[in-house]
Coordinates of N, CA, C and O in Angstrom, one line a residue:
M24 N 20.0 -8.5 33.3 CA 18.5 -8.8 33.0 C 18.4 -10.6 32.9 O 18.6 -10.5 31.8
P25 N 17.7 -10.7 33.5 CA 16.8 -12.4 33.4 C 16.1 -12.0 32.1 O 15.5 -11.1 31.6
F26 N 16.3 -13.3 31.0 CA 15.3 -13.2 29.9 C 14.0 -13.5 30.2 O 12.9 -12.4 29.6
W27 N 13.5 -13.5 31.2 CA 11.8 -13.9 31.4 C 11.2 -12.5 31.7 O 10.3 -12.3 31.4
I28 N 11.9 -11.7 32.7 CA 11.9 -10.3 32.8 C 12.0 -9.5 31.4 O 10.5 -8.5 31.1
E29 N 12.8 -9.6 30.6 CA 12.7 -9.2 29.1 C 11.5 -9.3 28.4 O 10.9 -8.4 27.7
A30 N 11.5 -10.5 28.3 CA 9.9 -11.1 27.9 C 8.5 -10.2 28.4 O 7.6 -9.9 27.6
L31 N 8.7 -10.6 29.4 CA 7.5 -9.5 30.3 C 7.2 -8.4 30.2 O 6.3 -7.8 29.8
V32 N 8.4 -7.6 30.2 CA 8.5 -6.3 29.4 C 8.3 -6.0 28.3 O 6.9 -5.4 27.8
S33 N 8.5 -6.8 27.4 CA 8.3 -6.9 25.9 C 6.7 -6.9 25.7 O 5.9 -6.4 24.8
L34 N 6.1 -8.2 26.4 CA 4.8 -8.6 26.4 C 3.7 -7.2 26.8 O 2.9 -6.8 25.7
F35 N 3.9 -6.9 27.8 CA 3.4 -5.2 27.9 C 3.4 -4.3 27.4 O 2.0 -3.7 27.1
L36 N 4.9 -4.1 26.9 CA 4.9 -3.2 26.3 C 4.1 -3.3 24.6 O 3.5 -2.4 24.1
V37 N 3.9 -4.5 24.1 CA 3.3 -4.8 22.9 C 1.7 -4.4 23.1 O 1.3 -4.0 22.2
V38 N 1.5 -5.3 24.1 CA -0.1 -5.3 24.3 C -0.4 -3.8 24.5 O -1.6 -3.6 24.2
G39 N 0.4 -2.9 25.5 CA -0.1 -1.8 25.3 C 0.0 -0.9 23.6 O -0.8 0.1 24.3
S40 N 0.9 -0.9 23.4 CA 1.0 -0.5 22.2 C -0.2 -0.9 20.9 O -0.7 0.2 20.6
L41 N -0.5 -1.8 21.7 CA -1.8 -2.5 20.4 C -3.4 -1.7 20.8 O -4.0 -1.2 20.4
F42 N -3.4 -1.2 22.4 CA -4.5 -1.1 22.6 C -4.2 0.2 22.5 O -5.5 1.1 22.1
A43 N -3.0 1.1 22.6 CA -2.9 2.7 22.1 C -3.1 2.6 20.6 O -3.9 3.5 20.2
L44 N -3.1 1.8 20.0 CA -3.3 1.8 18.5 C -4.7 1.8 17.9 O -5.1 2.4 17.7
I45 N -5.4 0.7 18.8 CA -6.7 0.6 18.8 C -7.9 1.7 18.8 O -8.5 2.2 18.4
G46 N -7.2 2.5 20.2 CA -7.8 3.7 20.8 C -7.6 4.7 19.7 O -8.3 5.8 19.2
A47 N -6.5 4.7 19.2 CA -6.4 6.0 17.9 C -6.9 5.5 16.6 O -7.9 6.3 16.1
I48 N -7.0 4.4 16.2 CA -8.0 4.0 15.0 C -9.3 4.3 15.2 O -10.1 4.7 14.5
G49 N -9.7 3.8 16.6 CA -11.3 4.0 16.9 C -11.8 5.6 16.7 O -12.6 6.0 16.8
L50 N -10.6 6.7 17.6 CA -10.7 7.7 17.5 C -11.0 8.5 15.9 O -11.7 9.4 15.9
Y51 N -10.1 7.9 15.0 CA -10.3 8.2 13.8 C -11.1 7.8 13.1 O -12.3 8.6 12.3
R52 N -12.1 6.5 13.1 CA -12.9 5.8 12.5 C -14.2 6.0 12.8 O -15.3 5.7 12.3
L53 N -14.6 6.2 14.2 CA -15.7 6.4 14.5 C -16.8 7.7 14.3 O -16.4 8.7 13.8
P54 N -18.0 7.7 13.7 CA -18.8 8.7 13.3 C -19.0 9.5 13.8 O -19.2 10.8 13.6
D55 N -19.2 9.5 15.3 CA -19.8 11.1 15.6 C -19.1 10.8 17.6 O -18.0 10.2 17.9
F56 N -19.0 12.2 18.1 CA -18.4 12.5 19.2 C -18.9 11.3 20.3 O -17.9 11.3 21.0
Y57 N -19.9 11.0 20.6 CA -20.1 10.1 21.5 C -19.6 8.9 21.1 O -19.2 8.0 22.6
T58 N -19.2 8.0 20.2 CA -19.1 6.8 19.8 C -17.4 7.2 19.8 O -16.9 6.6 20.4
R59 N -16.6 8.3 19.4 CA -15.2 8.6 19.4 C -14.9 8.7 20.5 O -13.7 8.8 20.8
L60 N -15.6 9.1 21.8 CA -15.1 9.1 23.0 C -14.5 8.0 23.7 O -14.4 8.0 24.6
H61 N -15.3 6.9 23.1 CA -14.9 5.7 23.7 C -13.3 5.3 23.3 O -12.7 4.5 24.3
G62 N -12.9 5.9 22.3 CA -11.2 5.5 21.8 C -10.3 6.1 22.7 O -9.7 4.9 23.0
P63 N -10.4 7.2 23.0 CA -9.5 7.7 23.8 C -9.1 7.3 25.6 O -8.6 6.9 26.4
T64 N -11.0 7.1 26.0 CA -11.0 6.7 27.5 C -11.0 5.1 27.7 O -10.5 4.9 28.9
K65 N -11.5 4.5 27.0 CA -10.9 3.3 27.0 C -10.4 2.4 26.4 O -9.2 2.1 27.6
A66 N -10.0 2.2 25.2 CA -8.6 1.6 24.9 C -7.3 2.1 24.9 O -6.2 1.6 25.7
T67 N -7.2 3.7 25.2 CA -5.9 4.4 24.9 C -5.5 4.5 26.6 O -4.3 4.3 26.8
T68 N -6.5 4.2 27.6 CA -6.0 4.0 29.1 C -5.7 2.8 29.1 O -4.8 2.6 30.2
L69 N -5.9 1.6 28.7 CA -5.4 0.2 28.9 C -4.2 0.2 28.1 O -3.0 -0.3 28.7
G70 N -4.1 1.0 27.2 CA -2.4 1.0 26.6 C -1.3 1.6 27.3 O -0.4 1.3 27.5
V71 N -1.9 2.9 27.8 CA -0.8 3.6 28.6 C -0.4 2.6 30.0 O 0.5 3.0 30.5
G72 N -1.8 2.2 30.6 CA -1.6 1.2 31.5 C -0.7 0.4 31.2 O 0.7 0.0 32.3
G73 N -0.8 -0.6 30.2 CA 0.2 -1.1 30.0 C 1.6 -1.2 29.3 O 2.4 -1.8 30.3
I74 N 1.9 0.2 29.6 CA 3.3 0.8 29.0 C 3.7 0.8 30.3 O 5.0 0.8 30.5
I75 N 3.1 1.3 31.3 CA 3.6 2.0 32.7 C 3.7 0.4 33.4 O 4.4 0.8 34.2
I76 N 3.1 -0.5 33.4 CA 3.3 -1.6 33.8 C 4.9 -2.3 33.6 O 5.4 -2.9 34.3
A77 N 4.8 -2.1 32.2 CA 6.4 -2.3 31.7 C 7.3 -1.6 32.4 O 8.5 -2.2 32.3
S78 N 7.2 -0.5 32.5 CA 8.0 0.6 32.9 C 8.3 0.1 34.5 O 9.2 -0.2 34.9
M79 N 7.4 -0.1 35.1 CA 7.2 -0.7 36.5 C 8.4 -1.9 36.7 O 8.9 -1.7 37.2
I80 N 8.1 -2.8 35.7 CA 8.7 -4.5 36.2 C 10.0 -4.1 35.8 O 11.1 -4.3 36.1
F81 N 10.4 -3.3 34.5 CA 12.1 -2.7 34.0 C 12.4 -2.3 35.1 O 13.6 -2.5 35.5
F82 N 11.9 -1.1 35.8 CA 12.9 -0.4 36.5 C 13.0 -1.0 38.1 O 13.9 -0.6 38.6
S83 N 11.8 -1.4 38.4 CA 11.8 -2.5 39.7 C 13.3 -3.5 39.7 O 13.8 -3.9 40.5
S84 N 13.4 -4.1 38.0 CA 14.3 -5.0 38.3 C 15.9 -4.5 38.4 O 16.6 -4.9 38.7
H85 N 15.7 -3.4 37.8 CA 17.4 -2.5 38.2 C 17.5 -2.1 39.2 O 18.6 -2.0 39.9
N86 N 16.4 -1.9 40.1 CA 16.8 -1.3 41.3 C 16.1 -2.0 42.3 O 16.2 -3.3 42.0
D87 N 16.7 -1.7 43.8 CA 16.8 -2.9 45.0 C 15.1 -3.2 45.2 O 15.0 -4.1 45.8
G88 N 14.4 -2.0 45.1 CA 13.0 -2.1 45.4 C 12.2 -1.8 44.4 O 12.4 -2.0 43.3
L89 N 10.5 -1.9 44.7 CA 9.8 -1.8 43.9 C 9.4 -0.1 43.1 O 9.9 1.1 44.1
S90 N 9.5 -0.2 41.8 CA 9.2 1.6 41.4 C 7.4 1.8 41.7 O 6.5 1.1 41.3
L91 N 7.6 2.5 42.6 CA 6.4 3.3 42.9 C 5.8 4.6 42.3 O 4.7 5.1 42.1
H92 N 6.7 5.4 41.6 CA 6.6 6.2 40.5 C 5.3 5.7 39.8 O 4.4 6.5 39.3
E93 N 5.5 4.6 38.8 CA 4.5 4.1 37.7 C 3.0 3.7 38.7 O 1.9 4.2 38.0
L94 N 3.2 3.5 39.8 CA 2.0 3.5 40.8 C 0.9 4.7 40.4 O -0.4 4.6 40.6
L95 N 1.9 5.6 41.3 CA 1.1 7.1 41.2 C 0.6 7.1 39.8 O -0.2 7.9 39.7
I96 N 1.2 7.4 38.8 CA 0.8 8.1 37.3 C -0.5 6.7 36.9 O -1.3 7.5 36.7
T97 N -0.6 5.4 37.0 CA -1.6 4.6 37.1 C -2.6 5.3 37.8 O -3.6 5.1 37.5
L98 N -2.6 5.5 39.0 CA -3.8 5.4 39.8 C -4.4 7.1 39.3 O -5.6 7.2 39.5
F99 N -3.4 7.8 39.1 CA -4.2 9.2 38.5 C -4.6 8.8 37.1 O -5.6 9.7 36.9
L100 N -4.3 8.5 36.2 CA -4.5 8.1 34.7 C -6.0 7.4 34.9 O -7.2 8.0 34.4
F101 N -5.9 6.5 36.0 CA -7.3 5.7 35.7 C -8.4 6.5 36.9 O -9.6 5.8 36.8
L102 N -8.0 7.7 37.4 CA -9.1 8.3 38.4 C -9.5 9.2 37.7 O -10.5 9.7 37.4
T103 N -8.6 10.2 36.3 CA -9.1 11.5 35.9 C -9.3 10.7 34.4 O -10.4 11.6 33.6
A104 N -9.2 9.9 33.8 CA -10.0 9.3 32.7 C -11.3 9.5 32.2 O -12.1 10.0 31.4
P105 N -11.8 8.4 33.3 CA -13.3 8.6 33.6 C -13.9 9.9 33.7 O -15.0 10.4 33.0
V106 N -13.7 10.7 34.4 CA -14.0 11.9 35.2 C -14.0 12.9 33.8 O -14.8 13.8 33.7
S107 N -12.8 13.2 33.2 CA -12.9 13.7 32.2 C -13.9 13.3 31.0 O -14.5 14.1 30.4
A108 N -13.7 12.4 30.4 CA -14.9 11.7 29.9 C -16.2 11.6 30.1 O -17.1 12.3 29.1
H109 N -16.5 11.6 31.2 CA -17.9 12.1 31.6 C -18.3 13.4 31.4 O -19.2 13.9 31.0
M110 N -17.2 14.3 32.0 CA -17.6 15.6 31.8 C -17.5 16.2 30.3 O -18.3 17.1 30.0
L111 N -16.7 15.5 29.5 CA -16.8 16.1 28.0 C -18.6 15.3 27.4 O -19.1 16.0 26.8
A112 N -18.6 14.1 27.8 CA -20.0 13.8 27.5 C -21.4 14.6 28.0 O -22.1 15.0 27.1
K113 N -21.0 15.0 29.0 CA -22.2 16.2 29.5 C -22.1 17.4 29.1 O -23.3 18.1 28.6
A114 N -20.9 17.8 28.7 CA -20.9 19.2 27.8 C -21.6 19.0 26.2 O -22.2 19.8 26.1
A115 N -21.3 17.8 25.8 CA -21.8 17.4 24.3 C -22.9 17.4 24.4 O -23.7 17.9 23.7
M116 N -23.8 16.6 25.8 CA -25.2 16.6 26.0 C -26.0 18.0 25.8 O -27.0 18.5 25.6
Q117 N -24.9 18.9 26.7 CA -25.6 20.4 27.0 C -25.6 21.0 25.6 O -26.7 22.0 25.1
Q118 N -24.3 21.1 24.6 CA -24.7 21.5 23.5 C -25.4 20.6 22.4 O -25.5 21.4 21.1
K119 N -25.9 19.6 22.2 CA -26.7 19.0 21.7 C -25.9 18.5 20.3 O -26.6 19.0 19.1
L120 N -24.7 18.4 20.3 CA -24.1 17.8 19.2 C -25.0 16.5 18.7 O -25.5 15.7 19.4
P121 N -25.1 16.8 17.6 CA -25.6 15.6 16.4 C -24.8 14.2 16.9 O -23.6 14.1 16.9
A122 N -25.9 13.3 16.7 CA -25.3 11.8 16.7 C -25.9 11.0 15.4 O -26.8 11.5 15.0
V123 N -25.1 10.1 15.0 CA -25.5 9.6 14.0 C -26.9 8.2 14.5 O -26.9 8.0 15.6
E124 N -27.6 8.0 13.3 CA -28.8 7.3 13.5 C -28.2 6.3 14.4 O -29.1 5.5 15.3
Q125 N -27.2 5.6 14.1 CA -26.5 4.0 14.9 C -26.6 4.4 16.4 O -26.4 2.9 17.0
T126 N -26.2 5.3 16.7 CA -26.3 5.6 18.3 C -27.2 5.5 19.2 O -28.1 6.3 18.6
R127 N -26.8 4.7 20.2 CA -28.0 4.4 20.9 C -28.2 5.3 22.2 O -27.4 6.1 22.4
G128 N -29.3 5.5 22.5 CA -29.9 6.2 23.5 C -29.3 7.8 23.4 O -28.5 8.3 24.4
K129 N -29.8 8.4 22.3 CA -29.5 9.8 22.0 C -30.4 10.6 23.4 O -31.3 10.2 23.9
P130 N -29.5 11.5 23.9 CA -29.9 12.1 25.1 C -30.9 12.8 25.2 O -31.6 13.5 26.0
W131 N -31.4 13.5 24.0 CA -32.1 14.7 23.6 C -33.7 14.1 23.1 O -34.7 14.8 22.7
D132 N -33.6 12.5 22.8 CA -34.8 12.2 22.5 C -35.8 12.1 23.2 O -35.3 11.8 24.8

């Protein structure tokens, strides 16, 4: 495998891992449910996307054609993550979960 492909795969793996790490730290450190919802839906989705792109580049370089399995995974991920986050936020608003004072736009005010 050429060095530039290895470097590109490594770059996407490192960037994807950093996004996933930032999302996990945000999930742990943020104060309430509404702010914690951003960790797994934003940063972690980008992290998994970067890792899947690295996988697509790696397996496409080993095979003769483009690897489409990863494209389907990415499409499914980018379609389902916002929908599930929206459903979780709506359920939290229905349950009137408490929010910290710094959270803007409290739904029940």
